[in-house]
Coordinates of C-alpha atoms in Angstrom, one line a residue:
M1 CA -36.6 -7.9 -13.6
H2 CA -34.7 -11.3 -14.1
D3 CA -37.5 -12.6 -16.6
L4 CA -37.3 -9.2 -18.4
A5 CA -33.4 -9.3 -18.8
N6 CA -34.0 -12.9 -20.4
F7 CA -36.8 -11.7 -22.7
V8 CA -34.8 -8.8 -23.6
S9 CA -31.2 -10.8 -24.4
G10 CA -33.3 -13.7 -26.0
E11 CA -31.1 -16.0 -28.0
F12 CA -28.2 -13.8 -28.4
C13 CA -27.2 -14.2 -24.6
L14 CA -26.5 -17.5 -22.7
A15 CA -25.7 -18.6 -19.1
S16 CA -24.6 -21.9 -19.3
D17 CA -23.3 -24.7 -17.1
D18 CA -22.8 -28.4 -17.5
S19 CA -26.6 -28.9 -17.6
N20 CA -27.8 -26.9 -20.4
C21 CA -24.8 -26.9 -22.7
S22 CA -27.1 -28.3 -25.6
S23 CA -29.2 -25.2 -25.8
C24 CA -26.3 -23.4 -27.1
S25 CA -27.2 -22.3 -30.8
P26 CA -25.3 -20.6 -33.4
K27 CA -27.1 -17.2 -32.9
V28 CA -25.5 -16.7 -29.3
R29 CA -23.3 -13.9 -29.4
H30 CA -22.4 -13.6 -25.5
L31 CA -22.1 -16.6 -23.4
S32 CA -20.9 -17.3 -20.0
Y33 CA -20.0 -20.8 -19.1
V34 CA -19.4 -22.5 -15.4
G35 CA -18.8 -26.1 -15.2
V36 CA -16.7 -29.2 -14.5
D37 CA -17.5 -31.6 -17.6
L38 CA -15.2 -30.2 -20.3
E39 CA -16.7 -33.0 -22.8
K40 CA -19.8 -31.3 -22.4
F41 CA -18.2 -28.2 -23.4
E42 CA -17.6 -28.8 -26.8
A43 CA -21.4 -28.3 -27.4
L44 CA -20.5 -24.6 -27.1
Y45 CA -18.5 -24.7 -30.1
K46 CA -21.5 -24.0 -32.3
A47 CA -21.7 -20.6 -31.2
K48 CA -19.2 -19.2 -33.7
G49 CA -20.2 -15.7 -34.0
L50 CA -19.2 -15.0 -30.2
R51 CA -18.3 -11.7 -29.2
T52 CA -18.1 -12.2 -25.2
F53 CA -16.9 -15.7 -23.8
I54 CA -16.5 -15.8 -20.2
M55 CA -15.6 -19.3 -18.6
L56 CA -15.1 -20.3 -15.1
Y57 CA -13.8 -23.9 -14.8
R58 CA -14.2 -26.1 -11.8
G59 CA -12.2 -28.9 -12.7
N60 CA -8.8 -30.0 -12.8
S61 CA -8.2 -31.6 -16.1
T62 CA -5.1 -29.6 -17.3
F63 CA -5.0 -31.9 -20.1
Q64 CA -8.5 -31.3 -21.6
M65 CA -7.9 -27.8 -21.1
K66 CA -5.0 -27.8 -23.9
H67 CA -6.9 -29.5 -26.4
L68 CA -10.1 -27.5 -25.7
L69 CA -8.7 -23.8 -26.2
Q70 CA -7.2 -24.5 -29.3
P71 CA -10.3 -25.2 -31.5
L72 CA -12.1 -22.4 -29.3
L73 CA -9.2 -19.8 -30.2
R74 CA -9.2 -20.7 -33.8
T75 CA -12.8 -20.4 -34.8
R76 CA -13.9 -17.3 -32.7
S77 CA -12.0 -14.6 -34.6
C78 CA -15.0 -12.2 -33.9
L79 CA -14.3 -12.3 -30.2
R80 CA -14.0 -8.8 -28.5
V81 CA -14.4 -10.2 -24.7
L82 CA -12.5 -13.0 -23.4
S83 CA -12.3 -14.2 -19.6
L84 CA -10.7 -17.3 -18.7
Y85 CA -10.9 -18.5 -15.0
N86 CA -9.0 -21.2 -13.2
W87 CA -7.6 -22.7 -16.6
N88 CA -4.6 -24.7 -15.4
I89 CA -2.3 -24.2 -18.6
A90 CA 1.4 -23.0 -18.3
K91 CA 1.0 -21.3 -21.7
L92 CA -1.3 -19.8 -24.1
P93 CA -1.5 -21.2 -27.5
D94 CA 0.2 -19.0 -30.2
S95 CA -3.6 -18.8 -32.0
I96 CA -4.4 -16.0 -29.2
G97 CA -3.1 -13.8 -31.8
D98 CA -5.6 -14.8 -34.3
L99 CA -8.5 -12.8 -32.4
K100 CA -7.9 -9.6 -34.2
H101 CA -11.0 -7.8 -33.1
L102 CA -10.5 -8.9 -29.2
K103 CA -10.6 -5.5 -26.9
Y104 CA -10.8 -7.4 -23.5
L105 CA -8.5 -10.3 -22.5
E106 CA -8.7 -11.3 -18.7
L107 CA -6.9 -14.4 -17.4
L108 CA -6.9 -16.1 -14.3
C109 CA -4.6 -18.9 -14.8
A110 CA -2.6 -19.6 -11.6
E111 CA 0.0 -22.0 -13.5
L112 CA 0.4 -19.6 -16.6
N113 CA 4.1 -18.8 -16.9
E114 CA 4.4 -17.8 -20.5
I115 CA 2.5 -15.3 -22.9
P116 CA 3.2 -15.9 -26.5
E117 CA 4.5 -13.2 -28.7
T118 CA 1.5 -13.5 -31.0
I119 CA -0.4 -11.6 -28.4
C120 CA 1.3 -8.5 -29.4
S121 CA -0.8 -8.4 -32.7
L122 CA -4.0 -7.8 -30.9
Y123 CA -3.6 -4.2 -32.2
N124 CA -7.3 -3.5 -30.9
L125 CA -6.7 -4.7 -27.3
Q126 CA -7.8 -2.1 -24.7
T127 CA -7.8 -4.0 -21.5
L128 CA -5.4 -6.8 -20.6
M129 CA -5.8 -8.6 -17.1
L130 CA -2.9 -10.6 -16.0
D131 CA -2.8 -9.9 -12.2
G132 CA -4.4 -13.5 -11.6
C133 CA -1.2 -15.2 -13.4
T134 CA 0.6 -15.6 -10.0
V135 CA 3.8 -17.4 -11.3
L136 CA 4.0 -15.2 -14.5
T137 CA 7.5 -13.2 -14.2
R138 CA 7.9 -11.7 -17.9
L139 CA 5.8 -10.2 -20.8
P140 CA 6.5 -10.4 -24.5
A141 CA 9.1 -8.3 -25.5
N142 CA 7.0 -6.4 -28.1
I143 CA 4.3 -5.5 -26.0
G144 CA 4.7 -1.9 -27.1
N145 CA 2.9 -2.5 -30.3
L146 CA -0.3 -2.6 -28.4
I147 CA -1.0 0.9 -28.9
N148 CA -4.5 1.1 -27.9
L149 CA -3.8 -0.6 -24.6
R150 CA -5.5 1.4 -21.6
H151 CA -5.8 -0.9 -18.9
L152 CA -2.6 -3.2 -18.0
F153 CA -2.8 -5.3 -14.9
L154 CA 0.3 -7.4 -14.0
P155 CA 1.2 -10.0 -11.6
Y156 CA 2.8 -9.6 -8.1
F157 CA 6.0 -11.4 -8.9
L158 CA 6.4 -10.0 -12.2
K159 CA 10.6 -9.4 -12.5
E160 CA 11.1 -6.8 -15.3
M161 CA 9.2 -5.0 -18.0
P162 CA 9.5 -5.1 -21.6
P163 CA 11.9 -2.5 -23.3
Q164 CA 9.0 -1.2 -25.3
I165 CA 6.7 -0.5 -22.5
G166 CA 7.4 3.2 -22.7
K167 CA 5.4 3.0 -26.0
L168 CA 2.0 2.5 -24.4
T169 CA 1.3 6.0 -24.2
S170 CA -2.6 5.5 -24.1
L171 CA -2.2 3.4 -21.1
Y172 CA -4.5 4.9 -18.4
A173 CA -4.1 2.1 -15.8
L174 CA -1.0 0.5 -14.8
N175 CA -1.0 -1.4 -11.5
R176 CA 2.6 -2.3 -11.3
F177 CA 6.4 -1.4 -12.9
A178 CA 8.9 -3.4 -12.2
V179 CA 12.3 -2.2 -12.4
G180 CA 14.6 -5.4 -13.8
T181 CA 18.3 -6.1 -14.0
E182 CA 18.9 -7.5 -17.4
N183 CA 20.2 -5.0 -20.3
G184 CA 17.3 -6.2 -22.2
C185 CA 14.5 -4.9 -19.7
A186 CA 13.0 -1.6 -19.6
S187 CA 14.6 1.2 -17.4
I188 CA 12.8 3.2 -14.5
K189 CA 12.9 6.1 -17.3
Q190 CA 10.3 4.6 -19.7
L191 CA 7.7 5.4 -17.2
K192 CA 8.2 9.1 -17.6
E193 CA 6.3 8.4 -21.2
L194 CA 3.5 7.2 -19.4
Q195 CA 1.8 10.5 -18.5
N196 CA -1.8 9.4 -18.6
L197 CA -1.8 6.9 -15.5
H198 CA -4.5 7.4 -13.4
G199 CA -5.2 5.5 -9.7
T200 CA -2.7 3.1 -8.2
L201 CA 0.6 2.4 -9.3
E202 CA 3.3 0.2 -7.5
I203 CA 7.3 0.4 -8.6
S204 CA 8.9 -2.5 -7.6
G205 CA 12.9 -3.5 -8.0
L206 CA 14.0 0.1 -7.1
E207 CA 17.5 -1.4 -6.1
N208 CA 17.6 -2.0 -9.7
V209 CA 18.1 1.5 -10.7
A210 CA 21.3 1.5 -12.0
C211 CA 22.2 5.4 -12.0
V212 CA 20.6 7.8 -9.6
K213 CA 21.5 10.5 -12.1
D214 CA 19.3 9.2 -14.9
D215 CA 17.0 12.2 -14.6
L216 CA 14.6 10.3 -11.8
G217 CA 13.2 13.6 -11.0
T218 CA 11.0 13.7 -14.2
V219 CA 9.7 10.1 -13.7
L220 CA 6.7 10.8 -11.5
K221 CA 6.5 14.3 -11.0
D222 CA 4.2 15.0 -13.8
K223 CA 1.9 12.2 -13.4
K224 CA -1.0 14.4 -11.9
F225 CA -4.0 11.5 -12.1
L226 CA -1.9 9.3 -9.9
S227 CA -3.8 9.1 -6.2
K228 CA -2.1 6.1 -4.8
L229 CA 1.7 5.2 -5.2
T230 CA 3.8 2.1 -3.6
L231 CA 7.6 2.4 -3.6
R232 CA 9.3 -1.3 -3.2
W233 CA 12.6 -2.6 -2.7
N234 CA 13.3 -6.2 -3.2
R235 CA 16.3 -6.5 -1.0
A236 CA 17.2 -5.4 2.3
H237 CA 20.8 -4.6 1.6
G238 CA 21.3 -0.7 2.3
S239 CA 23.9 1.7 0.5
Q240 CA 23.9 5.4 0.1
K241 CA 22.9 5.1 -3.5
E242 CA 19.1 3.5 -2.0
K243 CA 18.5 7.1 -0.3
E244 CA 19.8 9.0 -3.3
V245 CA 17.0 7.0 -5.3
L246 CA 14.2 7.9 -3.1
G247 CA 15.5 11.4 -2.9
A248 CA 15.6 11.8 -6.5
L249 CA 12.1 10.6 -7.0
K250 CA 9.7 13.8 -7.2
L251 CA 6.2 13.3 -6.9
H252 CA 3.5 15.4 -7.9
A253 CA 1.5 17.3 -5.2
N254 CA -2.0 15.6 -6.1
L255 CA -0.7 12.1 -4.9
K256 CA -3.0 11.3 -1.8
E257 CA -1.4 7.8 -0.6
L258 CA 2.1 7.1 -0.8
S259 CA 3.3 3.1 0.9
I260 CA 7.2 2.7 1.2
W261 CA 8.3 -1.3 1.2
W262 CA 11.8 -2.6 2.2
Y263 CA 13.4 0.7 1.9
P264 CA 17.0 -0.3 2.9
G265 CA 18.5 2.9 4.1
T266 CA 19.5 3.7 7.4
D267 CA 17.7 7.2 7.5
F268 CA 15.0 8.9 5.3
P269 CA 15.9 11.6 2.8
S270 CA 15.0 15.1 3.5
L271 CA 12.3 14.9 0.5
V272 CA 10.4 12.7 2.8
G273 CA 8.4 15.2 4.9
D274 CA 8.8 18.4 2.8
H275 CA 6.4 20.6 0.9
L276 CA 6.2 17.7 -2.0
F277 CA 4.3 15.6 0.4
S278 CA 1.9 18.1 1.7
N279 CA -1.1 16.6 0.0
I280 CA -0.5 13.2 1.3
V281 CA -3.2 12.0 3.0
T282 CA -2.2 8.3 3.9
L283 CA 1.3 7.2 4.7
S284 CA 2.5 3.6 5.2
L285 CA 6.3 2.8 6.0
Y286 CA 6.7 -1.4 6.2
V287 CA 9.9 -3.3 7.0
C288 CA 12.6 -0.8 6.5
L289 CA 14.9 -3.0 8.4
N290 CA 18.1 -0.6 8.8
C291 CA 16.6 2.6 9.7
S292 CA 17.0 4.1 13.1
V293 CA 15.5 7.2 12.8
L294 CA 11.8 8.0 11.7
P295 CA 11.4 11.0 9.1
P296 CA 10.2 14.2 10.0
L297 CA 6.4 13.6 9.3
G298 CA 5.0 16.3 11.7
Q299 CA 4.4 19.2 9.1
L300 CA 2.7 17.2 6.6
S301 CA -0.6 19.2 7.0
S302 CA -3.1 17.0 5.3
L303 CA -1.7 13.7 6.4
K304 CA -4.8 11.9 8.1
H305 CA -3.8 8.4 8.2
L306 CA 0.0 6.9 9.2
K307 CA 1.4 3.4 9.7
I308 CA 4.6 2.3 10.9
E309 CA 5.5 -1.5 10.7
S310 CA 8.8 -3.3 11.5
L311 CA 11.4 -0.5 11.5
R312 CA 13.6 -2.5 13.8
G313 CA 16.5 0.1 14.7
V314 CA 14.2 2.6 16.1
K315 CA 14.7 3.3 19.7
E316 CA 13.1 6.6 20.3
I317 CA 10.6 8.9 18.9
N318 CA 11.5 12.5 19.5
S319 CA 11.4 15.7 18.1
E320 CA 12.7 14.9 14.9
F321 CA 9.6 13.2 14.2
Y322 CA 7.7 16.3 14.6
Y323 CA 10.0 18.9 12.6
S324 CA 12.8 18.4 10.0
S325 CA 16.2 19.7 11.0
A326 CA 15.3 22.8 8.7
G327 CA 12.2 23.8 10.9
S328 CA 11.3 24.2 14.5
S329 CA 8.4 24.4 16.7
A330 CA 9.3 28.5 16.6
S331 CA 7.5 28.3 13.1
G332 CA 4.2 28.2 14.7
T333 CA 2.6 25.1 12.6
K334 CA 1.4 22.3 15.1
P335 CA 2.9 19.0 14.1
F336 CA 0.4 16.4 13.0
K337 CA -2.6 18.8 13.0
S338 CA -4.4 16.4 10.8
L339 CA -3.7 13.1 11.8
E340 CA -6.7 11.1 13.0
T341 CA -5.1 7.4 12.8
L342 CA -1.8 5.9 13.9
C343 CA -0.6 2.7 14.1
L344 CA 3.1 1.8 15.4
K345 CA 3.4 -2.2 14.9
S346 CA 6.7 -4.5 15.5
L347 CA 8.9 -1.5 16.6
R348 CA 10.7 -4.2 18.9
L349 CA 13.4 -1.7 20.3
L350 CA 11.2 1.3 20.8
E351 CA 11.7 2.4 24.5
K352 CA 10.7 5.9 24.7
W353 CA 8.1 8.5 22.7
S354 CA 7.9 11.9 23.9
F355 CA 6.5 15.1 22.7
M356 CA 9.0 17.7 21.6
E357 CA 10.6 20.1 24.5
G358 CA 8.8 23.0 25.5
E359 CA 5.7 21.9 23.1
V360 CA 2.4 23.4 24.6
E361 CA -0.2 21.3 25.9
G362 CA -2.5 20.0 23.0
G363 CA -0.1 21.1 20.2
V364 CA 0.8 17.7 19.3
F365 CA -1.9 15.5 17.6
P366 CA -5.2 17.8 18.3
R367 CA -7.1 15.7 15.9
L368 CA -5.8 12.0 16.5
K369 CA -8.8 9.7 16.9
E370 CA -7.2 6.1 16.8
L371 CA -4.0 5.0 18.5
R372 CA -3.0 1.3 18.0
L373 CA 0.6 0.3 19.5
I374 CA 1.1 -3.6 18.2
D375 CA 4.5 -5.6 19.3
C376 CA 6.5 -2.6 20.9
P377 CA 7.4 -5.0 24.1
K378 CA 10.1 -2.4 25.4
L379 CA 8.2 0.8 24.9
K380 CA 8.1 2.7 28.4
S381 CA 6.7 6.0 27.9
L382 CA 3.7 7.5 26.2
P383 CA 2.9 11.0 25.4
G384 CA 0.2 12.2 28.2
Y385 CA -2.1 13.9 26.2
F386 CA -4.3 13.2 23.4
P387 CA -7.4 15.6 23.5
S388 CA -9.3 13.8 20.6
L389 CA -8.4 10.0 20.8
R390 CA -11.5 7.7 20.8
I391 CA -9.7 4.5 20.6
L392 CA -6.6 3.0 22.1
D393 CA -5.6 -0.3 21.0
T394 CA -2.4 -1.9 22.6
H395 CA -1.1 -5.6 21.6
H396 CA 2.1 -7.1 23.2
C397 CA 3.1 -4.0 24.8
R398 CA 4.1 -5.3 28.1
Q399 CA 5.8 -2.3 29.9
I400 CA 3.7 0.6 28.8
L401 CA 0.4 0.4 30.9
P402 CA 2.3 0.9 34.1
I403 CA 3.2 4.3 33.0
V404 CA 0.0 5.4 31.5
P405 CA -1.4 8.4 33.7
R406 CA -3.5 7.2 36.4
G407 CA -6.3 8.5 38.9
Q408 CA -7.7 11.8 38.1
Q409 CA -5.3 12.5 35.5
M410 CA -6.8 9.8 32.9
D411 CA -9.7 12.3 32.3
V412 CA -7.3 14.9 31.6
A413 CA -4.9 12.8 29.4
F414 CA -7.6 11.1 27.4
P415 CA -10.8 13.0 27.7
S416 CA -12.4 11.5 24.7
L417 CA -11.4 8.3 25.3
E418 CA -14.3 5.5 24.3
T419 CA -12.8 2.2 23.4
L420 CA -9.9 0.5 25.3
K421 CA -8.5 -2.7 24.1
M422 CA -5.3 -4.2 25.6
N423 CA -4.3 -7.7 24.5
E424 CA -1.1 -9.6 26.2
C425 CA -0.2 -6.6 28.3
Y426 CA 1.3 -7.4 31.8
G427 CA 0.6 -3.9 33.8
D428 CA -2.4 -4.0 35.8
E429 CA -2.2 -0.5 37.8
L430 CA -4.5 1.3 35.2
L431 CA -7.5 -1.4 35.7
V432 CA -7.0 -1.9 39.4
Q433 CA -6.8 1.7 40.6
G434 CA -9.4 3.3 39.5
G435 CA -7.4 5.1 36.5
L436 CA -10.0 4.6 33.7
P437 CA -11.7 7.9 31.8
T438 CA -15.5 7.9 32.4
S439 CA -16.1 8.6 28.7
L440 CA -15.2 5.0 28.2
K441 CA -18.0 2.9 26.1
E442 CA -15.8 -0.1 25.3
I443 CA -13.4 -2.3 27.1
S444 CA -11.6 -5.5 26.0
L445 CA -9.3 -7.4 27.9
E446 CA -7.4 -10.4 26.5
W447 CA -4.3 -12.3 27.7
C448 CA -3.8 -10.0 30.5
G449 CA -1.8 -12.5 32.4
S450 CA -1.3 -10.5 35.6
L451 CA -4.6 -9.2 36.0
T452 CA -6.4 -10.7 38.8
A453 CA -9.4 -8.4 39.6
L454 CA -11.0 -4.8 38.4
D455 CA -11.2 -2.0 40.5
N456 CA -14.6 -1.4 42.3
C457 CA -14.3 2.0 40.5
F458 CA -15.9 0.4 37.2
Q459 CA -19.4 1.3 38.3
C460 CA -18.3 5.1 37.9
L461 CA -17.8 4.5 34.2
T462 CA -21.3 5.4 33.6
S463 CA -21.1 5.2 29.8
L464 CA -19.6 1.8 29.6
E465 CA -21.7 -0.4 27.2
K466 CA -19.5 -3.3 26.3
L467 CA -16.9 -5.4 28.4
H468 CA -15.1 -8.3 27.0
I469 CA -12.8 -10.3 29.0
S470 CA -10.7 -13.2 27.2
Q471 CA -7.8 -15.7 28.2
C472 CA -7.2 -13.7 31.7
Y473 CA -6.7 -16.7 33.7
R474 CA -5.7 -15.3 36.8
M475 CA -8.7 -13.0 37.0
R476 CA -10.6 -14.4 40.1
C477 CA -13.7 -11.6 40.6
L478 CA -15.6 -9.1 39.2
P479 CA -16.0 -5.5 41.0
K480 CA -18.7 -5.7 43.4
E481 CA -20.9 -3.6 41.0
L482 CA -20.9 -2.7 37.3
P483 CA -22.8 0.1 35.6
A484 CA -26.2 -0.1 35.0
S485 CA -25.3 1.3 31.3
L486 CA -23.6 -2.1 30.4
S487 CA -25.5 -3.8 27.9
D488 CA -22.8 -6.4 26.6
L489 CA -20.6 -8.8 28.7
T490 CA -18.5 -11.4 27.4
I491 CA -16.2 -13.6 29.2
I492 CA -14.2 -16.3 27.7
D493 CA -11.7 -18.9 29.1
C494 CA -11.3 -17.0 32.4
N495 CA -11.0 -20.5 34.3
S496 CA -10.7 -18.8 37.7
L497 CA -13.6 -16.6 37.4
T498 CA -16.4 -18.5 35.3
P499 CA -17.6 -20.6 38.3
R500 CA -18.3 -17.4 40.2
L501 CA -20.6 -16.5 37.0
K502 CA -22.9 -19.5 37.1
R503 CA -26.6 -18.4 36.6
E504 CA -28.5 -17.9 39.7
T505 CA -26.0 -19.7 41.8
G506 CA -22.6 -18.3 41.2
E507 CA -21.2 -15.7 43.9
D508 CA -20.9 -13.1 41.1
W509 CA -24.2 -13.7 39.5
P510 CA -26.3 -10.9 41.1
I511 CA -23.5 -8.5 39.7
I512 CA -24.0 -9.5 36.0
A513 CA -28.0 -10.7 36.4
H514 CA -29.1 -7.2 34.9
I515 CA -26.9 -7.1 31.7
P516 CA -29.0 -8.0 28.8
N517 CA -26.3 -9.8 26.6
V518 CA -24.1 -12.1 28.7
T519 CA -21.5 -14.4 27.0
I520 CA -19.9 -16.8 29.0
E521 CA -17.7 -19.6 27.7
P522 CA -15.5 -21.6 30.1
N523 CA -12.6 -23.7 29.2
L524 CA -13.7 -27.3 29.9
D525 CA -9.9 -28.7 30.3
D526 CA -10.3 -29.1 34.1
E527 CA -6.6 -30.2 34.4
E528 CA -5.4 -26.6 32.9
E529 CA -7.9 -24.9 35.0
D530 CA -6.6 -26.8 38.4
D531 CA -2.8 -26.2 37.4
P532 CA -1.0 -23.5 39.4
N533 CA 1.7 -23.5 37.1
N534 CA -0.3 -22.6 33.9
P535 CA 1.7 -20.0 32.2
Y536 CA -1.8 -18.3 31.8
E537 CA -1.3 -17.3 27.9
P538 CA 1.0 -17.9 24.9
N539 CA 3.4 -15.9 23.8
L540 CA 1.9 -14.4 20.6
Y541 CA 5.1 -12.8 19.3
D542 CA 8.1 -14.3 19.1
E543 CA 11.0 -13.0 21.3
E544 CA 13.4 -12.7 18.4
E545 CA 12.8 -10.2 16.0
D546 CA 9.8 -11.3 13.7
V547 CA 10.4 -9.9 10.5
P548 CA 8.2 -10.8 7.4
N549 CA 9.8 -12.6 4.7
N550 CA 10.2 -10.4 1.4
P551 CA 8.4 -12.3 -1.2
Y552 CA 10.4 -10.8 -4.2
D553 CA 13.7 -11.7 -2.7
D554 CA 14.7 -15.0 -3.8
T555 CA 17.3 -15.3 -0.9
N556 CA 15.2 -13.7 1.7
E557 CA 18.3 -12.4 3.4
L558 CA 17.8 -9.7 6.3

């Protein structure tokens, strides 16, 4: 097939590198070049009728780049496709505007901080890829002249949109719209004109919306082709205006995925959770630092995936999470009836999580399959019934395990549980008092500092296939018997346990001899192994609130 492709392409197509630059002929129309030696690159100038040029430079000579790019652009007026990868130049030459036939321009230039105005004369341009230009913060003012542009991909740190962006009515794909602060930049209202946007869109800089009454409701509500939307604030300073802005943005019912970043309000508007969100399948709330109450999401009938991260003011999950103030359990609609995955991460003040008062058994989270609790160190209560839960994954939830239902109640509470993962958790009652459901197929224990042994009832876990134990330094022995179904056993850095598992001679070797796949990696630091004051595990999370920096905020003030 490769030989056939070469035969068909003939002398019109060439994939070149430093070793075969000289084979380039004037007849070549489509050329790709991967190389380091830019002196050899000059041999490619013979192909003056190029339609496609794709270059990946693997060197670091910025000086040579500047001088080679100029003649390349001046003599390639027939180019339709131009892709430059790893060109370390700060500014494109003005001659880029001479490529009048150019339809596709892709720039992956990490140091590029300026696009010349001449690019706005490329009236045939349909695709402009700038998302690899990581330090570019502004676009040319007259970019609205590119009336045939259909795909515009912008870098992450773009600060504002040019005032004519609303003229690009042919845009099919726009990955990012940045609301700026200066008078000469586009307002969010110009998004209204871009009615044909498809796929994914991020709106950043929402704190810069000047007037909430500026008809914000029409900006997004007619964008029926958008499937994924990200709303991002760049500063954490809250005000009533931020809540009004979020409440004023009406979404089209076809939207499937919504992410909200750095929302600075103290609570969410009633819009979040109402019928306009009824078709949302995936919802993520990130780093809403001032929020103390979760929005009423329980009635989002299509919601399957929910992630809530770094809402540091939330202390309790209660009935407000399941129903809005206007609704109630009397409505007969089960909350979270479609939810399949739920992740709660870095809710540092969260202490209590409960079902609604009077809720019938099984009425909440009837389809939840995966629950991840990460860095919720104060969480002390957990709802007691998840009928469909397959995966329970806990990290740095030091107080939660002792209150998970134990004994015979575990099979009732989690009748479908197949995977249990515990990382840096201190309660060991669940594991030493026969409290595990017999449906378990996989157990993973890491950095469980107070765990000294596993219950002998492990032999009753007749479905268990994988057991992973890592960095449990106090653990001294295995149960007297492990289930015959166990096929994979991994034990890493359990210094007190490892000597007992030595092949043939270890005291516990007969317990694991029947297991087909056994991996044991002892910690060879004898001094640490014998130290009675060993801290057992590092603190994987800072005790102080660990809030990620907002990359958009120059001050990173929280």
